[in-house]
Amino acid sequence: MSKHKRARRPLAAVAAVLAVAASTVTVSVYAYGDEQTSAAAIGGHDDEEHDLLSAKELTLRENRVAAVDKVLQGEATAEAKGASKRIEYAEGKYSETSRTTDRVFVLPVEFGDTVDTTYGGLAGPSHNEIAEPDRSVDTSTVWTEDYSPAYYQRQLFGTASAKTGDTLKSYYLRQSSGAYELTGTVQEWTRVDYSISHYGTDACKKNGASISTYYCNEQLTTDGLNAWYEGRLAAGQTKSEIDKYLASYDKWDRNDFDADGIFNEPDGYLDRVMITFAGESQTNGGGVNGTNAIGAHRGTVSYLQDDADTLGPDNGNLAGGSEVGDSGIWANDYTMTNENRGLGTIAHEYGHDLGLPDLYDTSGGENSTGFWTVMSNGSLLTDDEQLSAHPGDLGAWSKLQLGWLDYETAEAATASTHTLNALSVDSSVKGAEALVVSLPDDANGKARYYIVENRQYVGDDRYLENGPYNLGWASTYPKKKERLSYEEGVMIWYWNTAYANNRTKTNAGYGRILPLDSHAEPALDTTGAVVRNRLQSYDAPFGLKDTTALTFHLGGVEATIPSHEGVAVFDDINGTYHYDTAPYGSSYDADSGTTVTVKQEYRDGRVKIAVGASE
């Protein structure tokens, strides 16, 4: 028995109720009866499909990881270059970091009456046709009376206030500590000829052969932008005026296509494109359109495009995609979300456009990232009436990738002491928000790190106190949720560069960046089955205080994970953080002989931690 192991965690429950219902209450680590099993992605699709990247984009993302590793190893530095910084990750090759501003082209698109006979389905929809949910049985569906361009303008580019709520602009200003600002204009609703089934069908075909639904999805970007262009001409604008306007959204060379190390220059493509489609997301059932609806995703028009490397603007940037009308400006990268998306969903998808990957398991399992990051279920943090009301914190690892993290460094198994502010603390508070512990490379020379962060109920982490949720009445009220609480404390994540994703189901329990749970031994339900992983990780933080019990429902039956003593010491030799009984939810560590100890928790939310060697 290791010093951090303890007895299994049975669920305490209302005895009389469980005595009757125990035979019907089961929870599997693999299947949960929960419609919202992933963060803004269609269940069962992998992350290349949800986060549709061209080969160039995939390379760009991995180059960024390599560049950050170079900085952490002391082999490179980030140098300012225009409206961002760059890191030389190889001789004469640069990765961009620390962007300061972007202008986003936002196009709401509704659908026409022409039904594609190949796919069938209903005509439309137009916007504002989503039925108001019955809040007595549906506390999940996002809804407002009028999804006007003004509504989206405020949601995306307005300033957060207690009266009008949060915005995407304000969220990313906070996450970047004031370094990054979004601007843009939401266009008028634009109608395409075809109904939604032409773009959303799960039976998508290309030249008569079945193909991923995302091939049909991405056509909406092309058709929507072309319909907008033709609409501007029909409204009396000149071609010159429209082309000039589009060119104002091309200020950034996303892929440094001319290899000059300068990112802040036009590249012939719209920099950031957001498509909002009328109707509900297939992720949440698709409403009246069901499997003909579209799921929220981030994509590239070139993803499944024939001869993409031969297509592009006249400047020679052949990245694929499609020209917007006859403007000479092209579109490729985009995010696409449903009409009634919550702010958390759009924050998640925009995180992809900034270069961040999904951190939940996209292979059909469920890892332990849970609600700890907006790139997992933290995009779905709830209020009383709807999911995705609040985006959670990006997390230290994602901020590190974007150049937005104030951090200190330490060496494995080497004594050092550090004081950390809360990760989501106000930008006016100076000091480190995280600690990056460099570990020995693995046997194949792959870099490894521990990322240590301090999670407190401040800033965007305040929503951890009652924003996580559970759908505890799946068979009777599938959209009725209960609000839960994640714990405060010191989170320790294992960053293993040997893995390109967090698909613990297909990676035999390993992933790129996974939390190490201070209370890792799995909780069991009354039948002995393992409780789902995103509930298991509610008490993952290390700290000095006892945990708070977690009460929730399983098939309508109340159950409780009881309080446990706080765990102050992480020890990757003597501690146990992975269990075969929860193979995809618990996490392996580096076995480096490193300890991280919570020494003191201050009243202002700071913590003192000590790095040392295992005994």
Coordinates of C-alpha atoms in Angstrom, one line a residue:
M1 CA 0.0 0.0 0.0
S2 CA 1.6 3.3 -1.1
K3 CA 1.4 6.3 1.2
H4 CA -1.1 8.0 -1.0
K5 CA -3.4 5.0 -1.5
R6 CA -6.5 4.6 0.6
A7 CA -9.5 2.3 0.8
R8 CA -11.9 2.2 -2.1
R9 CA -14.5 5.0 -2.1
P10 CA -18.0 3.5 -2.0
L11 CA -20.9 5.8 -2.6
A12 CA -22.9 6.8 0.5
A13 CA -26.6 7.1 -0.4
V14 CA -30.1 7.3 1.0
A15 CA -30.3 3.8 2.3
A16 CA -34.0 3.2 1.9
V17 CA -34.0 4.4 -1.7
L18 CA -31.0 2.4 -2.7
A19 CA -32.3 -0.7 -1.1
V20 CA -35.1 -0.6 -3.6
A21 CA -33.2 0.7 -6.6
A22 CA -29.7 -0.7 -6.3
S23 CA -30.5 -3.4 -8.9
T24 CA -31.3 -0.8 -11.6
V25 CA -28.6 1.8 -10.8
T26 CA -25.5 1.1 -12.9
V27 CA -22.8 3.4 -14.2
S28 CA -20.2 2.2 -16.6
V29 CA -16.8 3.8 -17.2
Y30 CA -17.6 3.6 -20.9
A31 CA -21.3 4.4 -21.3
Y32 CA -23.1 6.9 -19.2
G33 CA -26.5 7.6 -20.7
D34 CA -25.4 11.3 -21.0
E35 CA -26.1 13.2 -24.2
Q36 CA -23.4 15.7 -23.4
T37 CA -20.4 13.3 -23.3
S38 CA -18.0 15.6 -25.1
A39 CA -17.2 19.2 -25.3
A40 CA -18.9 20.6 -28.4
A41 CA -18.1 17.6 -30.6
I42 CA -20.3 14.9 -32.2
G43 CA -20.0 11.8 -30.1
G44 CA -17.9 9.0 -31.7
H45 CA -16.0 11.2 -34.1
D46 CA -12.3 11.6 -33.6
D47 CA -10.5 14.9 -33.2
E48 CA -9.3 15.1 -36.8
E49 CA -13.0 15.2 -37.7
H50 CA -14.1 17.5 -34.9
D51 CA -11.0 19.7 -35.3
L52 CA -10.6 19.4 -39.1
L53 CA -7.0 20.4 -39.8
S54 CA -5.2 20.4 -43.1
A55 CA -1.8 18.8 -43.1
K56 CA -0.3 22.3 -43.0
E57 CA -2.4 23.1 -39.9
L58 CA -1.4 19.9 -38.1
T59 CA 2.2 20.7 -38.8
L60 CA 1.7 24.2 -37.5
R61 CA 0.3 22.9 -34.3
E62 CA 3.1 20.4 -33.7
N63 CA 5.7 23.0 -34.5
R64 CA 4.2 25.2 -31.8
V65 CA 4.6 22.4 -29.3
A66 CA 8.2 21.9 -30.4
A67 CA 8.9 25.6 -30.1
V68 CA 7.5 25.8 -26.5
D69 CA 9.7 22.8 -25.6
K70 CA 12.7 24.7 -27.0
V71 CA 11.9 27.6 -24.8
L72 CA 11.5 25.5 -21.7
Q73 CA 14.8 23.7 -22.4
G74 CA 16.5 27.1 -22.7
E75 CA 17.3 26.5 -26.4
A76 CA 15.2 29.4 -27.8
T77 CA 13.4 32.6 -26.7
A78 CA 10.3 34.3 -27.9
E79 CA 11.1 37.5 -29.7
A80 CA 8.6 40.3 -30.5
K81 CA 7.7 40.7 -34.2
G82 CA 4.8 43.0 -34.9
A83 CA 1.5 42.1 -33.2
S84 CA 2.9 38.8 -31.8
K85 CA 6.1 37.0 -31.0
R86 CA 7.9 34.2 -32.7
I87 CA 10.1 31.3 -31.6
E88 CA 12.8 29.8 -33.9
Y89 CA 12.2 26.1 -33.4
A90 CA 14.6 25.1 -36.2
E91 CA 17.2 27.0 -38.2
G92 CA 15.2 29.7 -40.2
K93 CA 11.9 28.2 -39.1
Y94 CA 9.5 30.1 -36.8
S95 CA 6.4 29.4 -34.8
E96 CA 4.1 32.2 -33.7
T97 CA 3.1 32.9 -30.1
S98 CA 1.6 35.6 -28.0
R99 CA -0.8 37.1 -30.6
T100 CA -2.3 40.4 -29.4
T101 CA -5.3 41.0 -31.7
D102 CA -7.4 39.5 -34.4
R103 CA -10.3 40.7 -36.5
V104 CA -13.0 38.0 -37.0
F105 CA -15.5 37.8 -40.0
V106 CA -18.7 36.4 -38.5
L107 CA -21.5 35.2 -40.8
P108 CA -24.9 33.8 -39.6
V109 CA -26.3 31.5 -42.2
E110 CA -29.9 30.2 -42.5
F111 CA -31.2 27.6 -45.0
G112 CA -33.5 27.6 -48.0
D113 CA -36.4 25.5 -49.1
T114 CA -34.5 23.4 -51.7
V115 CA -34.3 19.9 -50.2
D116 CA -31.5 17.8 -51.7
T117 CA -33.3 14.6 -52.9
T118 CA -30.1 12.6 -52.1
Y119 CA -30.6 13.2 -48.4
G120 CA -34.2 14.3 -47.9
G121 CA -35.1 16.1 -44.7
L122 CA -37.0 19.2 -44.0
A123 CA -36.9 22.6 -45.6
G124 CA -35.0 25.4 -43.8
P125 CA -34.5 26.1 -41.0
S126 CA -34.5 29.9 -40.8
H127 CA -33.3 31.5 -37.6
N128 CA -35.5 32.0 -34.5
E129 CA -37.4 28.8 -35.2
I130 CA -36.0 26.9 -32.2
A131 CA -38.8 26.1 -29.7
E132 CA -38.6 27.6 -26.2
P133 CA -37.6 24.8 -23.9
D134 CA -39.8 23.7 -21.0
R135 CA -37.6 24.5 -18.0
S136 CA -39.4 22.1 -15.7
V137 CA -37.8 19.2 -17.7
D138 CA -35.1 20.9 -19.8
T139 CA -32.4 22.8 -17.9
S140 CA -29.8 22.2 -20.6
T141 CA -30.9 23.7 -23.9
V142 CA -29.6 27.2 -24.7
W143 CA -32.3 29.6 -25.8
T144 CA -33.1 33.3 -26.3
E145 CA -36.0 34.8 -28.1
D146 CA -34.2 36.7 -30.8
Y147 CA -30.9 35.5 -32.3
S148 CA -30.2 38.8 -34.2
P149 CA -26.9 40.0 -35.5
A150 CA -26.9 42.5 -32.6
Y151 CA -27.2 39.6 -30.1
Y152 CA -24.1 37.9 -31.6
Q153 CA -22.3 41.2 -31.8
R154 CA -22.6 41.7 -28.1
Q155 CA -21.9 38.0 -27.3
L156 CA -18.7 38.0 -29.3
F157 CA -17.3 41.5 -29.2
G158 CA -19.1 43.3 -26.4
T159 CA -17.7 44.1 -23.0
A160 CA -18.8 41.8 -20.1
S161 CA -21.0 43.3 -17.4
A162 CA -23.2 42.1 -14.6
K163 CA -26.3 43.3 -16.5
T164 CA -25.6 41.8 -20.0
G165 CA -23.3 38.9 -19.1
D166 CA -19.9 37.7 -20.4
T167 CA -18.5 37.9 -23.9
L168 CA -16.0 36.1 -26.0
K169 CA -13.8 39.3 -26.2
S170 CA -13.8 39.7 -22.5
Y171 CA -13.1 36.0 -21.8
Y172 CA -10.0 36.0 -24.0
L173 CA -8.9 39.3 -22.6
R174 CA -9.0 37.7 -19.1
Q175 CA -7.4 34.5 -20.2
S176 CA -4.5 36.4 -21.9
S177 CA -4.1 38.7 -18.9
G178 CA -5.1 41.6 -21.1
A179 CA -2.8 40.7 -24.0
Y180 CA -5.2 39.6 -26.6
E181 CA -8.2 41.4 -28.0
L182 CA -10.9 40.3 -30.5
T183 CA -12.6 42.7 -32.9
G184 CA -15.0 42.2 -35.7
T185 CA -18.5 42.7 -37.1
V186 CA -21.4 40.2 -37.3
Q187 CA -22.9 40.3 -40.8
E188 CA -26.7 40.1 -41.4
W189 CA -28.3 36.6 -41.6
T190 CA -27.5 35.2 -45.1
R191 CA -29.6 32.5 -46.8
V192 CA -28.3 29.7 -48.9
D193 CA -30.5 27.8 -51.3
Y194 CA -30.3 24.3 -49.9
S195 CA -31.9 23.1 -46.6
I196 CA -29.7 22.0 -43.8
S197 CA -29.7 18.3 -44.8
H198 CA -27.5 19.2 -47.8
Y199 CA -24.8 20.3 -45.3
G200 CA -25.5 18.3 -42.2
T201 CA -26.4 14.8 -43.3
D202 CA -24.6 11.9 -41.7
A203 CA -25.0 10.1 -45.1
C204 CA -22.7 12.6 -46.9
K205 CA -21.5 11.6 -50.3
K206 CA -18.8 12.7 -52.7
N207 CA -19.1 11.7 -56.3
G208 CA -21.6 9.0 -55.1
A209 CA -19.3 7.5 -52.5
S210 CA -19.8 7.8 -48.8
I211 CA -17.6 10.3 -47.0
S212 CA -17.3 12.0 -43.6
T213 CA -20.2 14.3 -42.8
Y214 CA -17.6 17.1 -42.5
Y215 CA -17.2 17.2 -46.2
C216 CA -20.8 18.3 -46.4
N217 CA -20.4 20.6 -43.4
E218 CA -17.5 22.6 -44.9
Q219 CA -19.5 23.3 -48.1
L220 CA -21.6 25.7 -45.9
T221 CA -18.6 27.9 -45.5
T222 CA -18.1 28.3 -49.2
D223 CA -21.8 28.6 -50.1
G224 CA -22.6 31.0 -47.2
L225 CA -19.7 33.4 -48.1
N226 CA -20.6 33.3 -51.7
A227 CA -24.3 34.0 -50.9
W228 CA -23.2 36.9 -48.7
Y229 CA -21.0 38.3 -51.5
E230 CA -23.8 38.1 -54.1
G231 CA -26.2 39.7 -51.5
R232 CA -23.9 42.7 -51.1
L233 CA -23.8 43.2 -54.8
A234 CA -27.5 42.9 -55.0
A235 CA -27.8 45.5 -52.3
G236 CA -26.0 48.0 -54.4
Q237 CA -22.4 47.8 -53.1
T238 CA -19.7 47.9 -55.8
K239 CA -17.3 45.0 -56.3
S240 CA -14.5 47.4 -55.3
E241 CA -16.2 48.3 -52.0
I242 CA -16.9 44.6 -51.1
D243 CA -13.4 43.5 -52.0
K244 CA -11.8 46.3 -50.0
Y245 CA -14.0 45.3 -47.0
L246 CA -12.9 41.7 -47.2
A247 CA -9.3 42.7 -47.5
S248 CA -9.6 44.4 -44.1
Y249 CA -10.0 40.9 -42.6
D250 CA -6.7 39.7 -44.2
K251 CA -3.9 41.0 -42.0
W252 CA -2.3 37.8 -40.9
D253 CA -0.1 35.1 -42.5
R254 CA -1.4 32.1 -40.5
N255 CA 1.1 29.6 -41.9
D256 CA 4.0 31.9 -42.8
F257 CA 3.5 30.7 -46.4
D258 CA 6.4 32.7 -47.7
A259 CA 8.8 31.5 -45.0
D260 CA 10.0 35.0 -44.1
G261 CA 9.3 34.6 -40.4
I262 CA 6.8 37.5 -40.5
F263 CA 3.2 36.5 -39.5
N264 CA 1.6 39.9 -39.4
E265 CA 1.1 40.4 -43.1
P266 CA -1.7 39.5 -45.5
D267 CA -1.7 36.0 -47.0
G268 CA -4.7 36.1 -49.3
Y269 CA -7.1 34.4 -46.8
L270 CA -9.6 35.7 -44.4
D271 CA -7.9 35.5 -41.0
R272 CA -10.7 34.2 -38.8
V273 CA -14.1 33.1 -40.1
M274 CA -17.0 32.2 -37.8
I275 CA -20.0 30.6 -39.3
T276 CA -23.2 30.4 -37.2
F277 CA -25.9 28.2 -38.7
A278 CA -29.6 28.3 -38.0
G279 CA -31.0 25.5 -35.9
E280 CA -29.7 23.3 -33.1
S281 CA -26.5 21.4 -33.0
Q282 CA -26.4 17.7 -33.8
T283 CA -24.3 17.3 -30.6
N284 CA -27.4 18.0 -28.6
G285 CA -29.8 16.0 -30.7
G286 CA -30.2 18.3 -33.6
G287 CA -33.8 19.4 -32.7
V288 CA -36.3 18.7 -35.5
N289 CA -33.5 18.1 -37.9
G290 CA -31.9 15.2 -36.0
T291 CA -29.0 13.6 -37.8
N292 CA -29.4 16.1 -40.6
A293 CA -28.2 18.9 -38.3
I294 CA -24.6 20.1 -38.1
G295 CA -22.4 19.6 -35.1
A296 CA -20.3 22.5 -33.8
H297 CA -16.7 22.1 -35.0
R298 CA -13.6 23.9 -36.2
G299 CA -12.6 23.1 -39.7
T300 CA -10.8 23.9 -43.0
V301 CA -12.5 23.9 -46.4
S302 CA -9.4 22.1 -47.7
Y303 CA -9.8 19.2 -45.2
L304 CA -11.3 16.8 -47.8
Q305 CA -10.8 18.9 -50.9
D306 CA -9.4 17.4 -54.0
D307 CA -6.1 19.0 -55.1
A308 CA -6.1 21.4 -52.2
D309 CA -2.4 22.1 -52.7
T310 CA -3.1 23.5 -56.2
L311 CA -5.8 26.0 -55.0
G312 CA -5.4 29.4 -53.5
P313 CA -5.1 33.1 -54.1
D314 CA -2.9 34.7 -56.8
N315 CA 0.0 35.3 -54.4
G316 CA 0.9 31.7 -54.6
N317 CA -0.3 30.7 -51.1
L318 CA -1.8 27.3 -52.2
A319 CA -3.5 26.2 -49.0
G320 CA -6.8 25.2 -50.6
G321 CA -10.2 26.5 -49.7
S322 CA -12.5 28.6 -51.8
E323 CA -12.6 32.2 -53.1
V324 CA -15.2 34.5 -51.7
G325 CA -17.2 35.5 -54.8
D326 CA -14.8 37.2 -57.2
S327 CA -12.9 39.1 -54.6
G328 CA -9.5 37.5 -54.8
I329 CA -9.7 36.8 -51.1
W330 CA -10.0 33.2 -50.1
A331 CA -11.5 31.3 -47.1
N332 CA -10.1 28.1 -45.6
D333 CA -10.0 28.0 -41.8
Y334 CA -13.3 28.5 -40.0
T335 CA -15.3 27.7 -36.9
M336 CA -18.9 26.6 -37.2
T337 CA -21.4 26.7 -34.4
N338 CA -25.2 26.4 -34.0
E339 CA -27.6 29.3 -33.6
N340 CA -28.2 28.6 -29.9
R341 CA -24.7 27.9 -28.9
G342 CA -23.5 28.9 -25.4
L343 CA -20.5 31.2 -24.8
G344 CA -18.6 28.1 -23.6
T345 CA -19.0 26.4 -26.9
I346 CA -17.8 29.3 -29.0
A347 CA -14.9 29.8 -26.6
H348 CA -13.9 26.1 -27.1
E349 CA -14.1 26.3 -30.9
Y350 CA -12.3 29.6 -31.0
G351 CA -9.6 27.9 -28.9
H352 CA -9.1 25.5 -31.8
D353 CA -8.7 28.3 -34.2
L354 CA -6.0 29.7 -32.0
G355 CA -4.2 26.4 -32.3
L356 CA -5.4 24.4 -29.2
P357 CA -6.4 20.7 -29.5
D358 CA -9.3 18.9 -27.8
L359 CA -8.2 17.7 -24.4
Y360 CA -11.1 15.3 -23.8
D361 CA -10.9 11.8 -25.2
T362 CA -12.3 11.9 -28.7
S363 CA -12.0 8.1 -29.3
G364 CA -15.2 7.2 -27.4
G365 CA -13.8 6.9 -23.9
E366 CA -13.7 9.5 -21.2
N367 CA -10.5 10.8 -19.6
S368 CA -10.1 12.7 -16.4
T369 CA -9.8 16.3 -17.8
G370 CA -13.5 16.7 -17.0
F371 CA -14.5 20.3 -16.3
W372 CA -10.9 21.4 -15.6
T373 CA -10.3 23.1 -18.9
V374 CA -12.4 24.8 -21.6
M375 CA -10.8 22.5 -24.1
S376 CA -12.7 19.7 -22.4
N377 CA -16.0 19.8 -20.6
G378 CA -15.1 23.1 -19.1
S379 CA -16.8 24.5 -22.2
L380 CA -20.1 23.3 -20.8
L381 CA -20.1 24.9 -17.4
T382 CA -23.8 25.6 -16.6
D383 CA -26.1 28.1 -14.9
D384 CA -29.6 27.2 -13.7
E385 CA -31.2 27.1 -17.1
Q386 CA -28.6 26.1 -19.7
L387 CA -25.4 24.3 -20.5
S388 CA -22.4 26.2 -21.8
A389 CA -23.4 29.4 -20.1
H390 CA -19.8 30.0 -18.9
P391 CA -16.4 29.0 -20.3
G392 CA -14.0 27.7 -17.7
D393 CA -10.3 28.6 -17.6
L394 CA -8.1 27.4 -20.5
G395 CA -5.7 25.8 -18.0
A396 CA -2.0 26.4 -17.6
W397 CA -0.9 24.1 -20.5
S398 CA -3.1 25.8 -23.1
K399 CA -2.0 29.2 -21.9
L400 CA 1.6 28.1 -22.2
Q401 CA 1.0 27.1 -25.8
L402 CA -0.5 30.5 -26.6
G403 CA 2.3 32.5 -24.8
W404 CA -0.1 33.7 -22.1
L405 CA 1.2 32.0 -19.0
D406 CA 3.2 33.6 -16.2
Y407 CA 5.2 30.7 -14.8
E408 CA 8.3 29.6 -12.9
T409 CA 10.4 26.5 -13.7
A410 CA 11.9 23.8 -11.6
E411 CA 13.9 20.6 -12.2
A412 CA 12.8 17.1 -11.4
A413 CA 13.8 15.7 -8.0
T414 CA 15.6 18.9 -7.1
A415 CA 14.7 21.0 -4.1
S416 CA 13.0 24.4 -4.8
T417 CA 10.1 26.4 -3.3
H418 CA 7.5 28.4 -5.2
T419 CA 4.5 30.6 -4.4
L420 CA 1.7 30.5 -7.0
N421 CA -1.1 32.9 -7.6
A422 CA -4.5 31.5 -8.5
L423 CA -4.4 30.5 -12.2
S424 CA -7.4 32.6 -13.0
V425 CA -6.4 35.6 -10.9
D426 CA -7.0 39.2 -12.1
S427 CA -4.2 40.4 -14.4
S428 CA -3.4 43.2 -12.1
V429 CA -1.9 40.7 -9.6
K430 CA 1.7 40.0 -10.4
G431 CA 3.5 36.8 -10.0
A432 CA 3.6 33.2 -11.3
E433 CA 0.3 31.4 -11.9
A434 CA 1.9 28.0 -12.6
L435 CA 5.1 25.9 -12.3
V436 CA 6.7 23.9 -15.1
V437 CA 8.8 21.0 -13.7
S438 CA 11.2 19.6 -16.3
L439 CA 11.5 15.9 -16.2
P440 CA 14.0 13.5 -17.8
D441 CA 13.2 12.6 -21.4
D442 CA 11.6 9.2 -21.9
A443 CA 13.5 6.3 -23.4
N444 CA 12.9 7.6 -26.9
G445 CA 14.1 11.1 -26.2
K446 CA 10.6 12.6 -25.8
A447 CA 10.3 15.6 -23.5
R448 CA 8.1 15.3 -20.3
Y449 CA 7.0 17.9 -17.8
Y450 CA 4.7 18.3 -14.8
I451 CA 2.5 21.4 -15.0
V452 CA 1.5 22.6 -11.6
E453 CA -1.4 25.1 -11.3
N454 CA -3.4 26.7 -8.4
R455 CA -7.1 26.5 -9.0
Q456 CA -9.3 28.8 -6.8
Y457 CA -12.8 30.1 -7.1
V458 CA -11.8 33.4 -8.7
G459 CA -11.9 34.7 -12.3
D460 CA -13.2 32.1 -14.7
D461 CA -12.4 29.4 -12.1
R462 CA -15.3 30.7 -10.0
Y463 CA -17.6 28.6 -12.2
L464 CA -15.9 25.4 -10.9
E465 CA -17.9 26.0 -7.7
N466 CA -21.3 25.2 -9.2
G467 CA -20.8 25.1 -13.0
P468 CA -20.0 21.3 -13.5
Y469 CA -23.1 19.3 -14.0
N470 CA -24.6 15.8 -14.2
L471 CA -27.6 14.5 -16.1
G472 CA -28.9 12.2 -13.4
W473 CA -32.3 11.4 -14.9
A474 CA -31.2 10.2 -18.3
S475 CA -34.1 7.7 -18.9
T476 CA -36.9 10.0 -17.8
Y477 CA -35.7 13.6 -18.1
P478 CA -32.6 13.4 -20.5
K479 CA -32.1 17.2 -20.5
K480 CA -32.6 17.8 -16.8
K481 CA -29.3 18.5 -15.0
E482 CA -28.0 19.0 -11.6
R483 CA -25.2 21.4 -10.7
L484 CA -22.0 20.1 -9.0
S485 CA -18.9 21.5 -7.5
Y486 CA -15.2 20.8 -8.3
E487 CA -12.7 21.3 -5.5
E488 CA -10.1 24.1 -5.1
G489 CA -6.4 23.3 -4.8
V490 CA -3.2 22.5 -6.6
M491 CA -3.7 20.6 -9.8
I492 CA -0.7 18.6 -11.2
W493 CA -0.7 17.7 -14.9
Y494 CA 1.6 15.2 -16.7
W495 CA 2.6 16.6 -20.1
N496 CA 4.0 13.7 -22.2
T497 CA 5.1 14.8 -25.7
A498 CA 5.3 11.2 -26.8
Y499 CA 1.5 11.5 -27.3
A500 CA -0.3 13.7 -29.8
N501 CA -3.7 13.6 -28.1
N502 CA -5.6 12.7 -25.0
R503 CA -7.3 9.6 -26.4
T504 CA -6.7 7.5 -23.3
K505 CA -9.0 4.7 -24.7
T506 CA -6.8 4.1 -27.7
N507 CA -3.5 5.1 -26.0
A508 CA -3.8 2.4 -23.2
G509 CA -4.4 5.1 -20.6
Y510 CA -1.7 7.5 -21.7
G511 CA -2.3 11.0 -23.2
R512 CA -0.6 14.3 -24.0
I513 CA -1.7 16.3 -21.0
L514 CA -3.6 14.6 -18.2
P515 CA -4.3 15.6 -14.6
L516 CA -2.8 13.5 -11.8
D517 CA -5.6 12.9 -9.2
S518 CA -4.8 13.3 -5.5
H519 CA -7.7 10.9 -4.8
A520 CA -7.1 8.6 -7.7
E521 CA -8.6 5.3 -6.5
P522 CA -11.9 5.0 -8.3
A523 CA -15.2 5.6 -6.5
L524 CA -17.7 2.8 -7.0
D525 CA -21.5 3.0 -7.2
T526 CA -23.8 0.8 -5.2
T527 CA -23.5 -2.1 -7.6
G528 CA -19.7 -2.0 -7.6
A529 CA -19.4 -0.3 -11.0
V530 CA -16.9 2.6 -11.5
V531 CA -18.4 6.1 -11.5
R532 CA -17.8 8.1 -14.7
N533 CA -14.4 9.7 -14.9
R534 CA -15.4 13.4 -15.0
L535 CA -17.1 12.9 -11.7
Q536 CA -14.1 11.0 -10.3
S537 CA -11.8 13.9 -11.0
Y538 CA -13.8 16.5 -9.0
D539 CA -11.4 16.1 -6.0
A540 CA -8.2 15.8 -8.1
P541 CA -6.4 18.8 -6.5
F542 CA -3.7 18.4 -3.9
G543 CA -4.1 20.4 -0.7
L544 CA -4.3 20.7 3.0
K545 CA -8.0 20.7 3.5
D546 CA -10.5 17.8 3.5
T547 CA -12.5 17.4 0.4
T548 CA -16.2 18.2 0.2
A549 CA -18.6 15.3 -0.4
L550 CA -20.1 15.2 -3.9
T551 CA -23.8 14.4 -4.1
F552 CA -25.4 13.5 -7.5
H553 CA -28.0 11.2 -9.1
L554 CA -27.6 8.0 -11.0
G555 CA -30.8 7.0 -12.8
G556 CA -32.7 9.3 -10.5
V557 CA -31.3 7.8 -7.3
E558 CA -29.3 10.1 -5.0
A559 CA -25.7 9.1 -4.3
T560 CA -22.7 10.6 -2.6
I561 CA -19.0 10.4 -2.8
P562 CA -18.0 11.1 0.8
S563 CA -15.5 13.7 2.0
H564 CA -11.9 12.5 2.4
E565 CA -8.7 13.9 3.9
G566 CA -6.7 16.3 1.8
V567 CA -3.6 15.0 0.2
A568 CA -0.7 17.4 0.4
V569 CA 2.1 15.4 -1.3
F570 CA 2.4 14.2 -4.9
D571 CA 5.1 11.5 -5.2
D572 CA 5.6 9.9 -8.6
I573 CA 7.6 6.9 -7.1
N574 CA 5.6 6.1 -3.9
G575 CA 2.2 7.4 -5.0
T576 CA -0.3 5.6 -7.2
Y577 CA -2.3 7.6 -9.7
H578 CA -3.4 5.0 -12.3
Y579 CA -5.7 2.2 -11.6
D580 CA -6.6 -0.6 -14.0
T581 CA -10.2 -0.4 -12.7
A582 CA -10.4 3.1 -14.3
P583 CA -8.0 2.6 -17.2
Y584 CA -9.0 5.7 -19.1
G585 CA -9.7 8.0 -16.2
S586 CA -6.7 7.7 -13.9
S587 CA -3.3 8.9 -15.2
Y588 CA 0.2 7.4 -15.4
D589 CA 3.1 9.5 -14.0
A590 CA 6.7 9.9 -15.1
D591 CA 8.3 7.7 -12.3
S592 CA 11.1 10.4 -12.1
G593 CA 11.6 10.4 -8.3
T594 CA 9.9 13.8 -8.0
T595 CA 7.7 15.1 -5.3
V596 CA 5.5 18.2 -5.2
T597 CA 4.3 19.2 -1.7
V598 CA 1.6 21.8 -0.8
K599 CA 3.3 23.6 2.2
Q600 CA 0.9 26.5 2.8
E601 CA -2.5 27.8 1.6
Y602 CA -2.8 31.6 2.1
R603 CA -6.0 33.4 2.8
D604 CA -5.6 35.4 -0.4
G605 CA -5.7 32.2 -2.5
R606 CA -1.9 31.9 -3.1
V607 CA -0.2 28.6 -2.3
K608 CA 3.4 27.7 -1.4
I609 CA 4.7 24.5 -2.9
A610 CA 8.0 22.7 -2.6
V611 CA 9.6 20.4 -5.3
G612 CA 11.8 17.7 -4.0
A613 CA 13.0 14.1 -4.4
S614 CA 11.2 10.9 -3.4
E615 CA 12.6 9.0 -0.5

